[in-house]
Amino acid sequence: MRDGRFREDLYYRINVVSIEVPPLRDRPEDISWLMQRFFAEFTASMGVELRGIGSLTEEVALAHDWPGNVRELRNRVERGVALALGDMLMPADLFPEYRGASDETAAIASLAEVREAAERRQIERALAETQGQMQAAARLLGVSRTTLWEKLRRYGLTAGLTD
């Protein structure tokens, strides 16, 4: 508008509602969902027979900062589906720049760290599904209410719970 290349009246006609969408790095809960949608879209459109997305791939994606936001995620999944080396989408398919990286450049989390992160995420999903009802979440997770309570305390997830 300032340069005279866009009509001011048209701008105000189309700018009725502004929606602020935070960057992908600020909403990690969307990453897995988006990956699944893009994976389904690209395997169908390309006719590629992949079984799914590896759990380690999801962990690596959740740890990534996503400076390119959803476009970067979409492009990485598309490239990964097209060039996947196995029957699952793996971290090296999504992030080929790390393929063959040395120990100094590719930080590998311990199994305990990966297990705890996955467990915490699954507990959060179960609690979201049950609107914070511990008994229902424990049933979904296949653990006792006491076990769930201990894990909630360990992960600091005790706010907003109901019995």
mmCIF file of N, CA and C in Angstrom, residues 8-101:
data_model
loop_
_atom_site.group_PDB
_atom_site.id
_atom_site.type_symbol
_atom_site.label_atom_id
_atom_site.label_comp_id
_atom_site.label_asym_id
_atom_site.label_seq_id
_atom_site.Cartn_x
_atom_site.Cartn_y
_atom_site.Cartn_z
ATOM 1 N N GLU A 8 -5.482 0.367 -1.143
ATOM 2 C CA GLU A 8 -5.795 0.463 0.281
ATOM 3 C C GLU A 8 -7.221 0.015 0.576
ATOM 4 N N ASP A 9 -8.167 0.391 -0.274
ATOM 5 C CA ASP A 9 -9.553 -0.011 -0.027
ATOM 6 C C ASP A 9 -9.725 -1.526 -0.113
ATOM 7 N N LEU A 10 -8.999 -2.169 -1.027
ATOM 8 C CA LEU A 10 -9.072 -3.619 -1.145
ATOM 9 C C LEU A 10 -8.470 -4.299 0.080
ATOM 10 N N TYR A 11 -7.361 -3.762 0.577
ATOM 11 C CA TYR A 11 -6.746 -4.303 1.779
ATOM 12 C C TYR A 11 -7.734 -4.308 2.932
ATOM 13 N N TYR A 12 -8.430 -3.204 3.143
ATOM 14 C CA TYR A 12 -9.365 -3.121 4.255
ATOM 15 C C TYR A 12 -10.605 -3.984 4.038
ATOM 16 N N ARG A 13 -10.939 -4.289 2.789
ATOM 17 C CA ARG A 13 -12.066 -5.183 2.532
ATOM 18 C C ARG A 13 -11.718 -6.631 2.854
ATOM 19 N N ILE A 14 -10.490 -7.039 2.571
ATOM 20 C CA ILE A 14 -10.125 -8.433 2.826
ATOM 21 C C ILE A 14 -9.540 -8.648 4.224
ATOM 22 N N ASN A 15 -9.203 -7.609 4.917
ATOM 23 C CA ASN A 15 -8.612 -7.712 6.248
ATOM 24 C C ASN A 15 -9.683 -7.559 7.327
ATOM 25 N N VAL A 16 -10.776 -8.287 7.194
ATOM 26 C CA VAL A 16 -11.874 -8.204 8.151
ATOM 27 C C VAL A 16 -11.516 -8.930 9.439
ATOM 28 N N VAL A 17 -10.968 -10.129 9.308
ATOM 29 C CA VAL A 17 -10.614 -10.935 10.468
ATOM 30 C C VAL A 17 -9.143 -11.322 10.366
ATOM 31 N N SER A 18 -8.391 -10.989 11.384
ATOM 32 C CA SER A 18 -6.977 -11.381 11.431
ATOM 33 C C SER A 18 -6.833 -12.530 12.418
ATOM 34 N N ILE A 19 -6.129 -13.556 12.012
ATOM 35 C CA ILE A 19 -5.902 -14.706 12.877
ATOM 36 C C ILE A 19 -4.407 -14.824 13.120
ATOM 37 N N GLU A 20 -4.027 -14.797 14.369
ATOM 38 C CA GLU A 20 -2.629 -14.935 14.763
ATOM 39 C C GLU A 20 -2.339 -16.419 15.011
ATOM 40 N N VAL A 21 -1.469 -17.003 14.222
ATOM 41 C CA VAL A 21 -1.101 -18.413 14.368
ATOM 42 C C VAL A 21 0.327 -18.463 14.889
ATOM 43 N N PRO A 22 0.513 -19.033 16.086
ATOM 44 C CA PRO A 22 1.873 -19.098 16.634
ATOM 45 C C PRO A 22 2.753 -20.029 15.805
ATOM 46 N N PRO A 23 4.062 -19.838 15.856
ATOM 47 C CA PRO A 23 4.968 -20.714 15.090
ATOM 48 C C PRO A 23 4.879 -22.150 15.588
ATOM 49 N N LEU A 24 5.215 -23.071 14.734
ATOM 50 C CA LEU A 24 5.121 -24.498 15.036
ATOM 51 C C LEU A 24 5.943 -24.872 16.262
ATOM 52 N N ARG A 25 7.074 -24.236 16.481
ATOM 53 C CA ARG A 25 7.909 -24.562 17.643
ATOM 54 C C ARG A 25 7.194 -24.261 18.960
ATOM 55 N N ASP A 26 6.182 -23.368 18.925
ATOM 56 C CA ASP A 26 5.424 -23.030 20.128
ATOM 57 C C ASP A 26 4.195 -23.905 20.313
ATOM 58 N N ARG A 27 3.948 -24.808 19.396
ATOM 59 C CA ARG A 27 2.803 -25.720 19.520
ATOM 60 C C ARG A 27 3.195 -27.137 19.092
ATOM 61 N N PRO A 28 4.074 -27.748 19.898
ATOM 62 C CA PRO A 28 4.570 -29.082 19.557
ATOM 63 C C PRO A 28 3.471 -30.144 19.502
ATOM 64 N N GLU A 29 2.348 -29.880 20.161
ATOM 65 C CA GLU A 29 1.255 -30.855 20.130
ATOM 66 C C GLU A 29 0.683 -31.029 18.724
ATOM 67 N N ASP A 30 0.956 -30.101 17.820
ATOM 68 C CA ASP A 30 0.465 -30.196 16.442
ATOM 69 C C ASP A 30 1.401 -30.978 15.520
ATOM 70 N N ILE A 31 2.635 -31.163 15.931
ATOM 71 C CA ILE A 31 3.635 -31.761 15.043
ATOM 72 C C ILE A 31 3.266 -33.181 14.634
ATOM 73 N N SER A 32 2.946 -34.033 15.599
ATOM 74 C CA SER A 32 2.615 -35.428 15.274
ATOM 75 C C SER A 32 1.380 -35.501 14.387
ATOM 76 N N TRP A 33 0.371 -34.724 14.722
ATOM 77 C CA TRP A 33 -0.869 -34.719 13.941
ATOM 78 C C TRP A 33 -0.595 -34.288 12.496
ATOM 79 N N LEU A 34 0.154 -33.213 12.337
ATOM 80 C CA LEU A 34 0.484 -32.732 10.997
ATOM 81 C C LEU A 34 1.325 -33.754 10.229
ATOM 82 N N MET A 35 2.288 -34.364 10.903
ATOM 83 C CA MET A 35 3.118 -35.373 10.242
ATOM 84 C C MET A 35 2.252 -36.510 9.713
ATOM 85 N N GLN A 36 1.310 -36.965 10.523
ATOM 86 C CA GLN A 36 0.431 -38.060 10.096
ATOM 87 C C GLN A 36 -0.401 -37.654 8.882
ATOM 88 N N ARG A 37 -0.927 -36.432 8.885
ATOM 89 C CA ARG A 37 -1.751 -35.962 7.763
ATOM 90 C C ARG A 37 -0.916 -35.850 6.487
ATOM 91 N N PHE A 38 0.265 -35.262 6.595
ATOM 92 C CA PHE A 38 1.128 -35.127 5.426
ATOM 93 C C PHE A 38 1.578 -36.497 4.931
ATOM 94 N N PHE A 39 1.902 -37.388 5.862
ATOM 95 C CA PHE A 39 2.335 -38.732 5.497
ATOM 96 C C PHE A 39 1.231 -39.443 4.701
ATOM 97 N N ALA A 40 0.001 -39.375 5.196
ATOM 98 C CA ALA A 40 -1.132 -40.019 4.510
ATOM 99 C C ALA A 40 -1.346 -39.406 3.123
ATOM 100 N N GLU A 41 -1.262 -38.074 3.062
ATOM 101 C CA GLU A 41 -1.459 -37.379 1.782
ATOM 102 C C GLU A 41 -0.406 -37.798 0.763
ATOM 103 N N PHE A 42 0.865 -37.804 1.161
ATOM 104 C CA PHE A 42 1.936 -38.065 0.203
ATOM 105 C C PHE A 42 2.066 -39.537 -0.161
ATOM 106 N N THR A 43 1.825 -40.440 0.783
ATOM 107 C CA THR A 43 1.885 -41.855 0.410
ATOM 108 C C THR A 43 0.764 -42.187 -0.577
ATOM 109 N N ALA A 44 -0.406 -41.565 -0.390
ATOM 110 C CA ALA A 44 -1.523 -41.814 -1.311
ATOM 111 C C ALA A 44 -1.251 -41.207 -2.689
ATOM 112 N N SER A 45 -0.796 -39.962 -2.711
ATOM 113 C CA SER A 45 -0.601 -39.290 -3.994
ATOM 114 C C SER A 45 0.576 -39.855 -4.788
ATOM 115 N N MET A 46 1.593 -40.353 -4.075
ATOM 116 C CA MET A 46 2.769 -40.906 -4.756
ATOM 117 C C MET A 46 2.655 -42.408 -4.985
ATOM 118 N N GLY A 47 1.675 -43.036 -4.353
ATOM 119 C CA GLY A 47 1.537 -44.478 -4.480
ATOM 120 C C GLY A 47 2.650 -45.241 -3.798
ATOM 121 N N VAL A 48 3.189 -44.678 -2.731
ATOM 122 C CA VAL A 48 4.310 -45.281 -2.002
ATOM 123 C C VAL A 48 3.756 -46.197 -0.911
ATOM 124 N N GLU A 49 4.350 -47.355 -0.762
ATOM 125 C CA GLU A 49 3.928 -48.334 0.242
ATOM 126 C C GLU A 49 4.824 -48.241 1.480
ATOM 127 N N LEU A 50 4.546 -47.309 2.363
ATOM 128 C CA LEU A 50 5.262 -47.218 3.633
ATOM 129 C C LEU A 50 4.304 -47.618 4.745
ATOM 130 N N ARG A 51 4.827 -48.312 5.758
ATOM 131 C CA ARG A 51 3.971 -48.775 6.858
ATOM 132 C C ARG A 51 3.590 -47.661 7.810
ATOM 133 N N GLY A 52 4.433 -46.665 7.983
ATOM 134 C CA GLY A 52 4.125 -45.600 8.928
ATOM 135 C C GLY A 52 5.342 -44.765 9.257
ATOM 136 N N ILE A 53 5.185 -43.993 10.322
ATOM 137 C CA ILE A 53 6.253 -43.108 10.798
ATOM 138 C C ILE A 53 6.858 -43.743 12.033
ATOM 139 N N GLY A 54 8.169 -43.925 12.035
ATOM 140 C CA GLY A 54 8.850 -44.520 13.181
ATOM 141 C C GLY A 54 8.739 -43.648 14.419
ATOM 142 N N SER A 55 8.680 -44.276 15.594
ATOM 143 C CA SER A 55 8.543 -43.505 16.840
ATOM 144 C C SER A 55 9.758 -42.614 17.082
ATOM 145 N N LEU A 56 10.931 -43.051 16.685
ATOM 146 C CA LEU A 56 12.124 -42.222 16.831
ATOM 147 C C LEU A 56 12.038 -41.004 15.907
ATOM 148 N N THR A 57 11.414 -41.178 14.750
ATOM 149 C CA THR A 57 11.228 -40.062 13.815
ATOM 150 C C THR A 57 10.361 -38.997 14.466
ATOM 151 N N GLU A 58 9.320 -39.436 15.147
ATOM 152 C CA GLU A 58 8.449 -38.494 15.848
ATOM 153 C C GLU A 58 9.205 -37.767 16.956
ATOM 154 N N GLU A 59 10.041 -38.493 17.688
ATOM 155 C CA GLU A 59 10.841 -37.872 18.751
ATOM 156 C C GLU A 59 11.774 -36.797 18.187
ATOM 157 N N VAL A 60 12.438 -37.125 17.073
ATOM 158 C CA VAL A 60 13.367 -36.176 16.448
ATOM 159 C C VAL A 60 12.597 -34.955 15.939
ATOM 160 N N ALA A 61 11.430 -35.176 15.367
ATOM 161 C CA ALA A 61 10.615 -34.066 14.861
ATOM 162 C C ALA A 61 10.173 -33.160 16.005
ATOM 163 N N LEU A 62 9.827 -33.737 17.135
ATOM 164 C CA LEU A 62 9.408 -32.932 18.283
ATOM 165 C C LEU A 62 10.563 -32.121 18.867
ATOM 166 N N ALA A 63 11.784 -32.618 18.700
ATOM 167 C CA ALA A 63 12.958 -31.906 19.218
ATOM 168 C C ALA A 63 13.448 -30.811 18.273
ATOM 169 N N HIS A 64 12.994 -30.838 17.012
ATOM 170 C CA HIS A 64 13.439 -29.865 16.012
ATOM 171 C C HIS A 64 12.753 -28.513 16.241
ATOM 172 N N ASP A 65 13.446 -27.398 15.942
ATOM 173 C CA ASP A 65 12.899 -26.044 16.158
ATOM 174 C C ASP A 65 11.914 -25.590 15.085
ATOM 175 N N TRP A 66 11.917 -26.192 13.919
ATOM 176 C CA TRP A 66 11.040 -25.862 12.800
ATOM 177 C C TRP A 66 11.084 -24.381 12.436
ATOM 178 N N PRO A 67 12.269 -23.870 12.051
ATOM 179 C CA PRO A 67 12.347 -22.458 11.655
ATOM 180 C C PRO A 67 11.494 -22.149 10.424
ATOM 181 N N GLY A 68 11.206 -23.150 9.605
ATOM 182 C CA GLY A 68 10.367 -22.958 8.419
ATOM 183 C C GLY A 68 8.900 -23.248 8.674
ATOM 184 N N ASN A 69 8.546 -23.467 9.946
ATOM 185 C CA ASN A 69 7.171 -23.724 10.358
ATOM 186 C C ASN A 69 6.553 -24.910 9.623
ATOM 187 N N VAL A 70 5.259 -24.848 9.369
ATOM 188 C CA VAL A 70 4.526 -25.973 8.780
ATOM 189 C C VAL A 70 5.011 -26.278 7.367
ATOM 190 N N ARG A 71 5.429 -25.265 6.624
ATOM 191 C CA ARG A 71 5.950 -25.512 5.273
ATOM 192 C C ARG A 71 7.179 -26.406 5.316
ATOM 193 N N GLU A 72 8.055 -26.163 6.277
ATOM 194 C CA GLU A 72 9.249 -27.004 6.403
ATOM 195 C C GLU A 72 8.855 -28.436 6.753
ATOM 196 N N LEU A 73 7.937 -28.601 7.681
ATOM 197 C CA LEU A 73 7.479 -29.935 8.061
ATOM 198 C C LEU A 73 6.874 -30.654 6.857
ATOM 199 N N ARG A 74 6.027 -29.960 6.132
ATOM 200 C CA ARG A 74 5.388 -30.545 4.941
ATOM 201 C C ARG A 74 6.440 -30.966 3.909
ATOM 202 N N ASN A 75 7.397 -30.093 3.636
ATOM 203 C CA ASN A 75 8.443 -30.396 2.657
ATOM 204 C C ASN A 75 9.311 -31.573 3.098
ATOM 205 N N ARG A 76 9.643 -31.619 4.391
ATOM 206 C CA ARG A 76 10.479 -32.710 4.887
ATOM 207 C C ARG A 76 9.731 -34.050 4.799
ATOM 208 N N VAL A 77 8.440 -34.044 5.135
ATOM 209 C CA VAL A 77 7.667 -35.288 5.049
ATOM 210 C C VAL A 77 7.527 -35.714 3.591
ATOM 211 N N GLU A 78 7.274 -34.759 2.698
ATOM 212 C CA GLU A 78 7.136 -35.093 1.278
ATOM 213 C C GLU A 78 8.432 -35.703 0.743
ATOM 214 N N ARG A 79 9.558 -35.060 1.035
ATOM 215 C CA ARG A 79 10.845 -35.581 0.577
ATOM 216 C C ARG A 79 11.127 -36.940 1.219
ATOM 217 N N GLY A 80 10.826 -37.065 2.511
ATOM 218 C CA GLY A 80 11.052 -38.330 3.207
ATOM 219 C C GLY A 80 10.249 -39.474 2.621
ATOM 220 N N VAL A 81 8.977 -39.215 2.306
ATOM 221 C CA VAL A 81 8.131 -40.253 1.710
ATOM 222 C C VAL A 81 8.680 -40.641 0.339
ATOM 223 N N ALA A 82 9.073 -39.655 -0.438
ATOM 224 C CA ALA A 82 9.573 -39.932 -1.797
ATOM 225 C C ALA A 82 10.895 -40.687 -1.784
ATOM 226 N N LEU A 83 11.745 -40.439 -0.802
ATOM 227 C CA LEU A 83 13.090 -41.007 -0.814
ATOM 228 C C LEU A 83 13.371 -41.977 0.330
ATOM 229 N N ALA A 84 12.333 -42.436 1.030
ATOM 230 C CA ALA A 84 12.521 -43.334 2.177
ATOM 231 C C ALA A 84 13.312 -44.566 1.782
ATOM 232 N N LEU A 85 14.247 -44.944 2.640
ATOM 233 C CA LEU A 85 15.113 -46.079 2.353
ATOM 234 C C LEU A 85 14.524 -47.409 2.820
ATOM 235 N N GLY A 86 13.588 -47.378 3.738
ATOM 236 C CA GLY A 86 12.993 -48.606 4.258
ATOM 237 C C GLY A 86 11.481 -48.579 4.114
ATOM 238 N N ASP A 87 10.810 -49.386 4.931
ATOM 239 C CA ASP A 87 9.351 -49.431 4.857
ATOM 240 C C ASP A 87 8.685 -48.538 5.901
ATOM 241 N N MET A 88 9.491 -47.817 6.678
ATOM 242 C CA MET A 88 9.001 -46.843 7.657
ATOM 243 C C MET A 88 9.712 -45.517 7.409
ATOM 244 N N LEU A 89 9.038 -44.421 7.716
ATOM 245 C CA LEU A 89 9.674 -43.106 7.622
ATOM 246 C C LEU A 89 10.557 -42.939 8.856
ATOM 247 N N MET A 90 11.850 -42.848 8.635
ATOM 248 C CA MET A 90 12.814 -42.801 9.728
ATOM 249 C C MET A 90 13.457 -41.414 9.831
ATOM 250 N N PRO A 91 14.152 -41.128 10.946
ATOM 251 C CA PRO A 91 14.751 -39.804 11.129
ATOM 252 C C PRO A 91 15.651 -39.365 9.975
ATOM 253 N N ALA A 92 16.436 -40.279 9.440
ATOM 254 C CA ALA A 92 17.332 -39.908 8.334
ATOM 255 C C ALA A 92 16.564 -39.578 7.063
ATOM 256 N N ASP A 93 15.340 -40.105 6.929
ATOM 257 C CA ASP A 93 14.497 -39.749 5.781
ATOM 258 C C ASP A 93 13.975 -38.330 5.939
ATOM 259 N N LEU A 94 13.631 -37.969 7.161
ATOM 260 C CA LEU A 94 13.086 -36.643 7.439
ATOM 261 C C LEU A 94 14.194 -35.586 7.510
ATOM 262 N N PHE A 95 15.347 -35.996 8.046
ATOM 263 C CA PHE A 95 16.485 -35.085 8.212
ATOM 264 C C PHE A 95 17.732 -35.701 7.572
ATOM 265 N N PRO A 96 17.807 -35.720 6.243
ATOM 266 C CA PRO A 96 18.956 -36.373 5.581
ATOM 267 C C PRO A 96 20.283 -35.706 5.901
ATOM 268 N N GLU A 97 20.249 -34.460 6.355
ATOM 269 C CA GLU A 97 21.511 -33.778 6.688
ATOM 270 C C GLU A 97 22.198 -34.423 7.887
ATOM 271 N N TYR A 98 21.472 -35.238 8.677
ATOM 272 C CA TYR A 98 22.069 -35.920 9.821
ATOM 273 C C TYR A 98 22.532 -37.323 9.483
ATOM 274 N N ARG A 99 22.261 -37.793 8.274
ATOM 275 C CA ARG A 99 22.648 -39.144 7.865
ATOM 276 C C ARG A 99 24.167 -39.242 7.896
ATOM 277 N N GLY A 100 24.662 -40.190 8.664
ATOM 278 C CA GLY A 100 26.109 -40.394 8.748
ATOM 279 C C GLY A 100 26.820 -39.369 9.610
ATOM 280 N N ALA A 101 26.091 -38.603 10.386
ATOM 281 C CA ALA A 101 26.732 -37.594 11.238
ATOM 282 C C ALA A 101 27.513 -38.265 12.355
#
